[in-house]
């Protein structure tokens, strides 16, 4: 089975978990009740929120193949076992991941990193932020970008030119913020790709984080510290649960 097929299964199993584990109580429901009544009468909001808090707050971002995703899979498997399911954990390989971190003040964001940018590892790069809009004209760089962390509104069709101009203007690092999303996720973090490699870290941050930085710049100086990581030879887990029908 292809990697995309396995990911579909994983997503399907996640939905099964959300429907059968996170939201519903195990109490029996009257067969005479209308279907919508059966569903609404079994919703347990407190339990649902409890699982969401574990997955989102305690475990945090769950990038495919990384340790946090494995922790989430183990947690889901343990909850299904408590409900009496026979659980199988099925490993499969996933592509390399390029992860970035942006620290702004007391906040630290996990974002995407470009494979074509410098991988800093444990040697972060820091500098003042300058916002250059789309960064495609000399006017955008009128304030000067040498030695600074350049924040750019990502333009997929012109991304190679955007990166080239940032490097030519002496950028110490580049933060592309996303403006396009799907399925209701407007501008998520991402790992931008380019035609040529550059010797500065290049990160893809979310629309939300881009707006946060722009708002702070309107109030004064903003400094960030970034680092990027490459994770290879990764594997993920399908969690398959089976219980005999009654």
JSON list of N, CA, C and O in Angstrom, two decimals, residues 72-127:
[
{"chain": "A", "resi": 72, "resn": "UNK", "atom": "N", "xyz": [1.19, 10.22, 20.51]},
{"chain": "A", "resi": 72, "resn": "UNK", "atom": "CA", "xyz": [-0.25, 10.33, 20.26]},
{"chain": "A", "resi": 72, "resn": "UNK", "atom": "C", "xyz": [-0.83, 8.98, 19.86]},
{"chain": "A", "resi": 72, "resn": "UNK", "atom": "O", "xyz": [-1.90, 8.59, 20.32]},
{"chain": "A", "resi": 73, "resn": "UNK", "atom": "N", "xyz": [-0.12, 8.25, 19.00]},
{"chain": "A", "resi": 73, "resn": "UNK", "atom": "CA", "xyz": [-0.59, 6.93, 18.57]},
{"chain": "A", "resi": 73, "resn": "UNK", "atom": "C", "xyz": [-0.66, 5.97, 19.76]},
{"chain": "A", "resi": 73, "resn": "UNK", "atom": "O", "xyz": [-1.62, 5.21, 19.90]},
{"chain": "A", "resi": 74, "resn": "UNK", "atom": "N", "xyz": [0.36, 6.01, 20.62]},
{"chain": "A", "resi": 74, "resn": "UNK", "atom": "CA", "xyz": [0.35, 5.15, 21.81]},
{"chain": "A", "resi": 74, "resn": "UNK", "atom": "C", "xyz": [-0.81, 5.51, 22.73]},
{"chain": "A", "resi": 74, "resn": "UNK", "atom": "O", "xyz": [-1.44, 4.62, 23.33]},
{"chain": "A", "resi": 75, "resn": "UNK", "atom": "N", "xyz": [-1.08, 6.81, 22.85]},
{"chain": "A", "resi": 75, "resn": "UNK", "atom": "CA", "xyz": [-2.19, 7.24, 23.71]},
{"chain": "A", "resi": 75, "resn": "UNK", "atom": "C", "xyz": [-3.52, 6.73, 23.16]},
{"chain": "A", "resi": 75, "resn": "UNK", "atom": "O", "xyz": [-4.35, 6.18, 23.90]},
{"chain": "A", "resi": 76, "resn": "UNK", "atom": "N", "xyz": [-3.73, 6.89, 21.85]},
{"chain": "A", "resi": 76, "resn": "UNK", "atom": "CA", "xyz": [-4.97, 6.42, 21.23]},
{"chain": "A", "resi": 76, "resn": "UNK", "atom": "C", "xyz": [-5.10, 4.91, 21.40]},
{"chain": "A", "resi": 76, "resn": "UNK", "atom": "O", "xyz": [-6.17, 4.39, 21.74]},
{"chain": "A", "resi": 77, "resn": "UNK", "atom": "N", "xyz": [-4.00, 4.18, 21.19]},
{"chain": "A", "resi": 77, "resn": "UNK", "atom": "CA", "xyz": [-4.04, 2.72, 21.34]},
{"chain": "A", "resi": 77, "resn": "UNK", "atom": "C", "xyz": [-4.41, 2.32, 22.77]},
{"chain": "A", "resi": 77, "resn": "UNK", "atom": "O", "xyz": [-5.20, 1.41, 22.99]},
{"chain": "A", "resi": 78, "resn": "UNK", "atom": "N", "xyz": [-3.85, 3.04, 23.74]},
{"chain": "A", "resi": 78, "resn": "UNK", "atom": "CA", "xyz": [-4.13, 2.70, 25.15]},
{"chain": "A", "resi": 78, "resn": "UNK", "atom": "C", "xyz": [-5.61, 2.94, 25.48]},
{"chain": "A", "resi": 78, "resn": "UNK", "atom": "O", "xyz": [-6.21, 2.15, 26.23]},
{"chain": "A", "resi": 79, "resn": "UNK", "atom": "N", "xyz": [-6.19, 4.01, 24.94]},
{"chain": "A", "resi": 79, "resn": "UNK", "atom": "CA", "xyz": [-7.60, 4.30, 25.21]},
{"chain": "A", "resi": 79, "resn": "UNK", "atom": "C", "xyz": [-8.50, 3.26, 24.56]},
{"chain": "A", "resi": 79, "resn": "UNK", "atom": "O", "xyz": [-9.51, 2.85, 25.15]},
{"chain": "A", "resi": 80, "resn": "UNK", "atom": "N", "xyz": [-8.15, 2.81, 23.37]},
{"chain": "A", "resi": 80, "resn": "UNK", "atom": "CA", "xyz": [-8.95, 1.78, 22.71]},
{"chain": "A", "resi": 80, "resn": "UNK", "atom": "C", "xyz": [-8.87, 0.45, 23.46]},
{"chain": "A", "resi": 80, "resn": "UNK", "atom": "O", "xyz": [-9.85, -0.29, 23.56]},
{"chain": "A", "resi": 81, "resn": "UNK", "atom": "N", "xyz": [-7.68, 0.13, 23.98]},
{"chain": "A", "resi": 81, "resn": "UNK", "atom": "CA", "xyz": [-7.54, -1.11, 24.75]},
{"chain": "A", "resi": 81, "resn": "UNK", "atom": "C", "xyz": [-8.41, -1.07, 26.00]},
{"chain": "A", "resi": 81, "resn": "UNK", "atom": "O", "xyz": [-9.00, -2.08, 26.39]},
{"chain": "A", "resi": 82, "resn": "UNK", "atom": "N", "xyz": [-8.51, 0.10, 26.63]},
{"chain": "A", "resi": 82, "resn": "UNK", "atom": "CA", "xyz": [-9.35, 0.23, 27.83]},
{"chain": "A", "resi": 82, "resn": "UNK", "atom": "C", "xyz": [-10.81, -0.03, 27.51]},
{"chain": "A", "resi": 82, "resn": "UNK", "atom": "O", "xyz": [-11.58, -0.44, 28.39]},
{"chain": "A", "resi": 83, "resn": "UNK", "atom": "N", "xyz": [-11.20, 0.21, 26.26]},
{"chain": "A", "resi": 83, "resn": "UNK", "atom": "CA", "xyz": [-12.58, -0.02, 25.85]},
{"chain": "A", "resi": 83, "resn": "UNK", "atom": "C", "xyz": [-12.81, -1.45, 25.35]},
{"chain": "A", "resi": 83, "resn": "UNK", "atom": "O", "xyz": [-13.89, -1.77, 24.86]},
{"chain": "A", "resi": 84, "resn": "UNK", "atom": "N", "xyz": [-11.78, -2.28, 25.46]},
{"chain": "A", "resi": 84, "resn": "UNK", "atom": "CA", "xyz": [-11.94, -3.68, 25.11]},
{"chain": "A", "resi": 84, "resn": "UNK", "atom": "C", "xyz": [-11.59, -4.07, 23.70]},
{"chain": "A", "resi": 84, "resn": "UNK", "atom": "O", "xyz": [-11.90, -5.19, 23.26]},
{"chain": "A", "resi": 85, "resn": "UNK", "atom": "N", "xyz": [-10.95, -3.16, 22.97]},
{"chain": "A", "resi": 85, "resn": "UNK", "atom": "CA", "xyz": [-10.56, -3.47, 21.59]},
{"chain": "A", "resi": 85, "resn": "UNK", "atom": "C", "xyz": [-9.22, -4.21, 21.57]},
{"chain": "A", "resi": 85, "resn": "UNK", "atom": "O", "xyz": [-8.35, -3.98, 22.41]},
{"chain": "A", "resi": 86, "resn": "UNK", "atom": "N", "xyz": [-9.08, -5.10, 20.58]},
{"chain": "A", "resi": 86, "resn": "UNK", "atom": "CA", "xyz": [-7.78, -5.69, 20.27]},
{"chain": "A", "resi": 86, "resn": "UNK", "atom": "C", "xyz": [-7.07, -4.72, 19.34]},
{"chain": "A", "resi": 86, "resn": "UNK", "atom": "O", "xyz": [-7.60, -4.39, 18.28]},
{"chain": "A", "resi": 87, "resn": "UNK", "atom": "N", "xyz": [-5.91, -4.24, 19.74]},
{"chain": "A", "resi": 87, "resn": "UNK", "atom": "CA", "xyz": [-5.25, -3.16, 19.01]},
{"chain": "A", "resi": 87, "resn": "UNK", "atom": "C", "xyz": [-3.96, -3.64, 18.37]},
{"chain": "A", "resi": 87, "resn": "UNK", "atom": "O", "xyz": [-3.14, -4.32, 18.99]},
{"chain": "A", "resi": 88, "resn": "UNK", "atom": "N", "xyz": [-3.80, -3.29, 17.11]},
{"chain": "A", "resi": 88, "resn": "UNK", "atom": "CA", "xyz": [-2.56, -3.57, 16.38]},
{"chain": "A", "resi": 88, "resn": "UNK", "atom": "C", "xyz": [-1.92, -2.25, 15.97]},
{"chain": "A", "resi": 88, "resn": "UNK", "atom": "O", "xyz": [-2.61, -1.36, 15.44]},
{"chain": "A", "resi": 89, "resn": "UNK", "atom": "N", "xyz": [-0.63, -2.11, 16.22]},
{"chain": "A", "resi": 89, "resn": "UNK", "atom": "CA", "xyz": [0.10, -0.91, 15.81]},
{"chain": "A", "resi": 89, "resn": "UNK", "atom": "C", "xyz": [0.94, -1.27, 14.59]},
{"chain": "A", "resi": 89, "resn": "UNK", "atom": "O", "xyz": [1.87, -2.07, 14.68]},
{"chain": "A", "resi": 90, "resn": "UNK", "atom": "N", "xyz": [0.61, -0.68, 13.48]},
{"chain": "A", "resi": 90, "resn": "UNK", "atom": "CA", "xyz": [1.21, -1.05, 12.20]},
{"chain": "A", "resi": 90, "resn": "UNK", "atom": "C", "xyz": [2.14, 0.07, 11.71]},
{"chain": "A", "resi": 90, "resn": "UNK", "atom": "O", "xyz": [1.70, 1.13, 11.31]},
{"chain": "A", "resi": 91, "resn": "UNK", "atom": "N", "xyz": [3.46, -0.15, 11.74]},
{"chain": "A", "resi": 91, "resn": "UNK", "atom": "CA", "xyz": [4.40, 0.88, 11.32]},
{"chain": "A", "resi": 91, "resn": "UNK", "atom": "C", "xyz": [4.50, 0.99, 9.80]},
{"chain": "A", "resi": 91, "resn": "UNK", "atom": "O", "xyz": [4.30, 0.01, 9.08]},
{"chain": "A", "resi": 92, "resn": "UNK", "atom": "N", "xyz": [4.81, 2.19, 9.31]},
{"chain": "A", "resi": 92, "resn": "UNK", "atom": "CA", "xyz": [5.08, 2.40, 7.89]},
{"chain": "A", "resi": 92, "resn": "UNK", "atom": "C", "xyz": [5.99, 3.62, 7.74]},
{"chain": "A", "resi": 92, "resn": "UNK", "atom": "O", "xyz": [6.02, 4.50, 8.60]},
{"chain": "A", "resi": 93, "resn": "UNK", "atom": "N", "xyz": [6.75, 3.66, 6.68]},
{"chain": "A", "resi": 93, "resn": "UNK", "atom": "CA", "xyz": [7.72, 4.72, 6.49]},
{"chain": "A", "resi": 93, "resn": "UNK", "atom": "C", "xyz": [7.05, 6.00, 6.01]},
{"chain": "A", "resi": 93, "resn": "UNK", "atom": "O", "xyz": [6.02, 5.96, 5.33]},
{"chain": "A", "resi": 94, "resn": "UNK", "atom": "N", "xyz": [7.64, 7.15, 6.38]},
{"chain": "A", "resi": 94, "resn": "UNK", "atom": "CA", "xyz": [7.13, 8.45, 5.96]},
{"chain": "A", "resi": 94, "resn": "UNK", "atom": "C", "xyz": [8.30, 9.30, 5.47]},
{"chain": "A", "resi": 94, "resn": "UNK", "atom": "O", "xyz": [9.46, 9.03, 5.80]},
{"chain": "A", "resi": 95, "resn": "UNK", "atom": "N", "xyz": [8.03, 10.33, 4.68]},
{"chain": "A", "resi": 95, "resn": "UNK", "atom": "CA", "xyz": [9.11, 11.18, 4.15]},
{"chain": "A", "resi": 95, "resn": "UNK", "atom": "C", "xyz": [9.86, 11.92, 5.25]},
{"chain": "A", "resi": 95, "resn": "UNK", "atom": "O", "xyz": [9.37, 12.08, 6.37]},
{"chain": "A", "resi": 96, "resn": "UNK", "atom": "N", "xyz": [11.06, 12.39, 4.89]},
{"chain": "A", "resi": 96, "resn": "UNK", "atom": "CA", "xyz": [11.84, 13.21, 5.83]},
{"chain": "A", "resi": 96, "resn": "UNK", "atom": "C", "xyz": [11.04, 14.46, 6.21]},
{"chain": "A", "resi": 96, "resn": "UNK", "atom": "O", "xyz": [10.22, 14.95, 5.44]},
{"chain": "A", "resi": 97, "resn": "UNK", "atom": "N", "xyz": [11.31, 14.94, 7.40]},
{"chain": "A", "resi": 97, "resn": "UNK", "atom": "CA", "xyz": [10.64, 16.15, 7.90]},
{"chain": "A", "resi": 97, "resn": "UNK", "atom": "C", "xyz": [11.66, 17.25, 8.13]},
{"chain": "A", "resi": 97, "resn": "UNK", "atom": "O", "xyz": [12.75, 17.01, 8.66]},
{"chain": "A", "resi": 98, "resn": "UNK", "atom": "N", "xyz": [11.29, 18.46, 7.76]},
{"chain": "A", "resi": 98, "resn": "UNK", "atom": "CA", "xyz": [12.12, 19.64, 8.00]},
{"chain": "A", "resi": 98, "resn": "UNK", "atom": "C", "xyz": [11.33, 20.57, 8.92]},
{"chain": "A", "resi": 98, "resn": "UNK", "atom": "O", "xyz": [10.30, 21.12, 8.53]},
{"chain": "A", "resi": 99, "resn": "UNK", "atom": "N", "xyz": [11.81, 20.70, 10.14]},
{"chain": "A", "resi": 99, "resn": "UNK", "atom": "CA", "xyz": [11.09, 21.41, 11.19]},
{"chain": "A", "resi": 99, "resn": "UNK", "atom": "C", "xyz": [11.85, 22.66, 11.60]},
{"chain": "A", "resi": 99, "resn": "UNK", "atom": "O", "xyz": [13.09, 22.65, 11.68]},
{"chain": "A", "resi": 100, "resn": "UNK", "atom": "N", "xyz": [11.11, 23.73, 11.86]},
{"chain": "A", "resi": 100, "resn": "UNK", "atom": "CA", "xyz": [11.72, 24.96, 12.33]},
{"chain": "A", "resi": 100, "resn": "UNK", "atom": "C", "xyz": [11.10, 25.40, 13.64]},
{"chain": "A", "resi": 100, "resn": "UNK", "atom": "O", "xyz": [9.98, 25.01, 13.98]},
{"chain": "A", "resi": 101, "resn": "UNK", "atom": "N", "xyz": [11.83, 26.21, 14.38]},
{"chain": "A", "resi": 101, "resn": "UNK", "atom": "CA", "xyz": [11.33, 26.78, 15.63]},
{"chain": "A", "resi": 101, "resn": "UNK", "atom": "C", "xyz": [11.62, 28.28, 15.61]},
{"chain": "A", "resi": 101, "resn": "UNK", "atom": "O", "xyz": [12.73, 28.70, 15.25]},
{"chain": "A", "resi": 102, "resn": "UNK", "atom": "N", "xyz": [10.63, 29.06, 15.99]},
{"chain": "A", "resi": 102, "resn": "UNK", "atom": "CA", "xyz": [10.77, 30.51, 16.07]},
{"chain": "A", "resi": 102, "resn": "UNK", "atom": "C", "xyz": [10.46, 30.94, 17.49]},
{"chain": "A", "resi": 102, "resn": "UNK", "atom": "O", "xyz": [9.37, 30.67, 18.01]},
{"chain": "A", "resi": 103, "resn": "UNK", "atom": "N", "xyz": [11.41, 31.59, 18.13]},
{"chain": "A", "resi": 103, "resn": "UNK", "atom": "CA", "xyz": [11.19, 32.10, 19.47]},
{"chain": "A", "resi": 103, "resn": "UNK", "atom": "C", "xyz": [11.07, 33.62, 19.41]},
{"chain": "A", "resi": 103, "resn": "UNK", "atom": "O", "xyz": [11.95, 34.31, 18.91]},
{"chain": "A", "resi": 104, "resn": "UNK", "atom": "N", "xyz": [9.94, 34.12, 19.88]},
{"chain": "A", "resi": 104, "resn": "UNK", "atom": "CA", "xyz": [9.68, 35.56, 19.92]},
{"chain": "A", "resi": 104, "resn": "UNK", "atom": "C", "xyz": [9.24, 35.91, 21.33]},
{"chain": "A", "resi": 104, "resn": "UNK", "atom": "O", "xyz": [8.14, 35.55, 21.76]},
{"chain": "A", "resi": 105, "resn": "UNK", "atom": "N", "xyz": [10.12, 36.58, 22.06]},
{"chain": "A", "resi": 105, "resn": "UNK", "atom": "CA", "xyz": [9.81, 36.86, 23.46]},
{"chain": "A", "resi": 105, "resn": "UNK", "atom": "C", "xyz": [9.73, 35.57, 24.25]},
{"chain": "A", "resi": 105, "resn": "UNK", "atom": "O", "xyz": [10.61, 34.71, 24.15]},
{"chain": "A", "resi": 106, "resn": "UNK", "atom": "N", "xyz": [8.63, 35.38, 24.97]},
{"chain": "A", "resi": 106, "resn": "UNK", "atom": "CA", "xyz": [8.44, 34.17, 25.76]},
{"chain": "A", "resi": 106, "resn": "UNK", "atom": "C", "xyz": [7.77, 33.05, 24.97]},
{"chain": "A", "resi": 106, "resn": "UNK", "atom": "O", "xyz": [7.62, 31.94, 25.46]},
{"chain": "A", "resi": 107, "resn": "UNK", "atom": "N", "xyz": [7.39, 33.34, 23.73]},
{"chain": "A", "resi": 107, "resn": "UNK", "atom": "CA", "xyz": [6.70, 32.35, 22.91]},
{"chain": "A", "resi": 107, "resn": "UNK", "atom": "C", "xyz": [7.67, 31.61, 22.00]},
{"chain": "A", "resi": 107, "resn": "UNK", "atom": "O", "xyz": [8.63, 32.19, 21.50]},
{"chain": "A", "resi": 108, "resn": "UNK", "atom": "N", "xyz": [7.40, 30.32, 21.81]},
{"chain": "A", "resi": 108, "resn": "UNK", "atom": "CA", "xyz": [8.19, 29.52, 20.89]},
{"chain": "A", "resi": 108, "resn": "UNK", "atom": "C", "xyz": [7.24, 28.72, 20.02]},
{"chain": "A", "resi": 108, "resn": "UNK", "atom": "O", "xyz": [6.40, 27.98, 20.52]},
{"chain": "A", "resi": 109, "resn": "UNK", "atom": "N", "xyz": [7.37, 28.89, 18.71]},
{"chain": "A", "resi": 109, "resn": "UNK", "atom": "CA", "xyz": [6.46, 28.26, 17.76]},
{"chain": "A", "resi": 109, "resn": "UNK", "atom": "C", "xyz": [7.18, 27.18, 16.97]},
{"chain": "A", "resi": 109, "resn": "UNK", "atom": "O", "xyz": [8.30, 27.38, 16.50]},
{"chain": "A", "resi": 110, "resn": "UNK", "atom": "N", "xyz": [6.51, 26.03, 16.81]},
{"chain": "A", "resi": 110, "resn": "UNK", "atom": "CA", "xyz": [7.03, 25.00, 15.91]},
{"chain": "A", "resi": 110, "resn": "UNK", "atom": "C", "xyz": [6.43, 25.24, 14.53]},
{"chain": "A", "resi": 110, "resn": "UNK", "atom": "O", "xyz": [5.22, 25.34, 14.37]},
{"chain": "A", "resi": 111, "resn": "UNK", "atom": "N", "xyz": [7.29, 25.36, 13.52]},
{"chain": "A", "resi": 111, "resn": "UNK", "atom": "CA", "xyz": [6.85, 25.69, 12.17]},
{"chain": "A", "resi": 111, "resn": "UNK", "atom": "C", "xyz": [7.53, 24.75, 11.18]},
{"chain": "A", "resi": 111, "resn": "UNK", "atom": "O", "xyz": [8.13, 23.75, 11.55]},
{"chain": "A", "resi": 112, "resn": "UNK", "atom": "N", "xyz": [7.48, 25.10, 9.90]},
{"chain": "A", "resi": 112, "resn": "UNK", "atom": "CA", "xyz": [8.16, 24.31, 8.88]},
{"chain": "A", "resi": 112, "resn": "UNK", "atom": "C", "xyz": [9.48, 24.95, 8.49]},
{"chain": "A", "resi": 112, "resn": "UNK", "atom": "O", "xyz": [9.69, 26.16, 8.70]},
{"chain": "A", "resi": 113, "resn": "UNK", "atom": "N", "xyz": [10.37, 24.16, 7.93]},
{"chain": "A", "resi": 113, "resn": "UNK", "atom": "CA", "xyz": [11.65, 24.67, 7.44]},
{"chain": "A", "resi": 113, "resn": "UNK", "atom": "C", "xyz": [11.86, 24.20, 6.01]},
{"chain": "A", "resi": 113, "resn": "UNK", "atom": "O", "xyz": [11.36, 23.15, 5.61]},
{"chain": "A", "resi": 114, "resn": "UNK", "atom": "N", "xyz": [12.62, 24.97, 5.25]},
{"chain": "A", "resi": 114, "resn": "UNK", "atom": "CA", "xyz": [12.90, 24.59, 3.86]},
{"chain": "A", "resi": 114, "resn": "UNK", "atom": "C", "xyz": [14.12, 23.69, 3.77]},
{"chain": "A", "resi": 114, "resn": "UNK", "atom": "O", "xyz": [15.16, 23.99, 4.37]},
{"chain": "A", "resi": 115, "resn": "UNK", "atom": "N", "xyz": [14.05, 22.60, 3.00]},
{"chain": "A", "resi": 115, "resn": "UNK", "atom": "CA", "xyz": [15.23, 21.75, 2.77]},
{"chain": "A", "resi": 115, "resn": "UNK", "atom": "C", "xyz": [16.35, 22.50, 2.06]},
{"chain": "A", "resi": 115, "resn": "UNK", "atom": "O", "xyz": [17.52, 22.11, 2.15]},
{"chain": "A", "resi": 116, "resn": "UNK", "atom": "N", "xyz": [15.98, 23.58, 1.35]},
{"chain": "A", "resi": 116, "resn": "UNK", "atom": "CA", "xyz": [16.99, 24.35, 0.62]},
{"chain": "A", "resi": 116, "resn": "UNK", "atom": "C", "xyz": [17.67, 25.41, 1.48]},
{"chain": "A", "resi": 116, "resn": "UNK", "atom": "O", "xyz": [18.61, 26.06, 1.03]},
{"chain": "A", "resi": 117, "resn": "UNK", "atom": "N", "xyz": [17.19, 25.61, 2.68]},
{"chain": "A", "resi": 117, "resn": "UNK", "atom": "CA", "xyz": [17.82, 26.57, 3.58]},
{"chain": "A", "resi": 117, "resn": "UNK", "atom": "C", "xyz": [18.84, 25.89, 4.48]},
{"chain": "A", "resi": 117, "resn": "UNK", "atom": "O", "xyz": [18.95, 24.66, 4.51]},
{"chain": "A", "resi": 118, "resn": "UNK", "atom": "N", "xyz": [19.59, 26.68, 5.23]},
{"chain": "A", "resi": 118, "resn": "UNK", "atom": "CA", "xyz": [20.59, 26.12, 6.14]},
{"chain": "A", "resi": 118, "resn": "UNK", "atom": "C", "xyz": [19.89, 25.38, 7.29]},
{"chain": "A", "resi": 118, "resn": "UNK", "atom": "O", "xyz": [18.93, 25.88, 7.87]},
{"chain": "A", "resi": 119, "resn": "UNK", "atom": "N", "xyz": [20.39, 24.19, 7.60]},
{"chain": "A", "resi": 119, "resn": "UNK", "atom": "CA", "xyz": [19.91, 23.45, 8.77]},
{"chain": "A", "resi": 119, "resn": "UNK", "atom": "C", "xyz": [20.81, 23.84, 9.93]},
{"chain": "A", "resi": 119, "resn": "UNK", "atom": "O", "xyz": [21.98, 23.48, 9.97]},
{"chain": "A", "resi": 120, "resn": "UNK", "atom": "N", "xyz": [20.26, 24.56, 10.88]},
{"chain": "A", "resi": 120, "resn": "UNK", "atom": "CA", "xyz": [21.07, 25.11, 11.97]},
{"chain": "A", "resi": 120, "resn": "UNK", "atom": "C", "xyz": [21.32, 24.12, 13.09]},
{"chain": "A", "resi": 120, "resn": "UNK", "atom": "O", "xyz": [22.29, 24.26, 13.84]},
{"chain": "A", "resi": 121, "resn": "UNK", "atom": "N", "xyz": [20.44, 23.11, 13.23]},
{"chain": "A", "resi": 121, "resn": "UNK", "atom": "CA", "xyz": [20.59, 22.19, 14.35]},
{"chain": "A", "resi": 121, "resn": "UNK", "atom": "C", "xyz": [20.49, 22.93, 15.67]},
{"chain": "A", "resi": 121, "resn": "UNK", "atom": "O", "xyz": [19.55, 23.70, 15.90]},
{"chain": "A", "resi": 122, "resn": "UNK", "atom": "N", "xyz": [21.49, 22.73, 16.52]},
{"chain": "A", "resi": 122, "resn": "UNK", "atom": "CA", "xyz": [21.48, 23.36, 17.85]},
{"chain": "A", "resi": 122, "resn": "UNK", "atom": "C", "xyz": [22.22, 24.70, 17.88]},
{"chain": "A", "resi": 122, "resn": "UNK", "atom": "O", "xyz": [22.59, 25.18, 18.94]},
{"chain": "A", "resi": 123, "resn": "UNK", "atom": "N", "xyz": [22.43, 25.28, 16.70]},
{"chain": "A", "resi": 123, "resn": "UNK", "atom": "CA", "xyz": [23.09, 26.59, 16.63]},
{"chain": "A", "resi": 123, "resn": "UNK", "atom": "C", "xyz": [22.10, 27.59, 16.05]},
{"chain": "A", "resi": 123, "resn": "UNK", "atom": "O", "xyz": [22.09, 27.89, 14.85]},
{"chain": "A", "resi": 124, "resn": "UNK", "atom": "N", "xyz": [21.22, 28.14, 16.89]},
{"chain": "A", "resi": 124, "resn": "UNK", "atom": "CA", "xyz": [20.18, 29.05, 16.41]},
{"chain": "A", "resi": 124, "resn": "UNK", "atom": "C", "xyz": [20.74, 30.34, 15.82]},
{"chain": "A", "resi": 124, "resn": "UNK", "atom": "O", "xyz": [21.87, 30.74, 16.11]},
{"chain": "A", "resi": 125, "resn": "UNK", "atom": "N", "xyz": [19.93, 30.95, 14.98]},
{"chain": "A", "resi": 125, "resn": "UNK", "atom": "CA", "xyz": [20.26, 32.24, 14.37]},
{"chain": "A", "resi": 125, "resn": "UNK", "atom": "C", "xyz": [19.25, 33.26, 14.88]},
{"chain": "A", "resi": 125, "resn": "UNK", "atom": "O", "xyz": [18.05, 32.98, 14.91]},
{"chain": "A", "resi": 126, "resn": "UNK", "atom": "N", "xyz": [19.72, 34.43, 15.28]},
{"chain": "A", "resi": 126, "resn": "UNK", "atom": "CA", "xyz": [18.82, 35.45, 15.81]},
{"chain": "A", "resi": 126, "resn": "UNK", "atom": "C", "xyz": [19.07, 36.79, 15.14]},
{"chain": "A", "resi": 126, "resn": "UNK", "atom": "O", "xyz": [20.15, 37.05, 14.59]},
{"chain": "A", "resi": 127, "resn": "UNK", "atom": "N", "xyz": [18.06, 37.64, 15.18]},
{"chain": "A", "resi": 127, "resn": "UNK", "atom": "CA", "xyz": [18.20, 38.96, 14.60]},
{"chain": "A", "resi": 127, "resn": "UNK", "atom": "C", "xyz": [16.90, 39.73, 14.66]},
{"chain": "A", "resi": 127, "resn": "UNK", "atom": "O", "xyz": [15.84, 39.18, 14.98]}
]
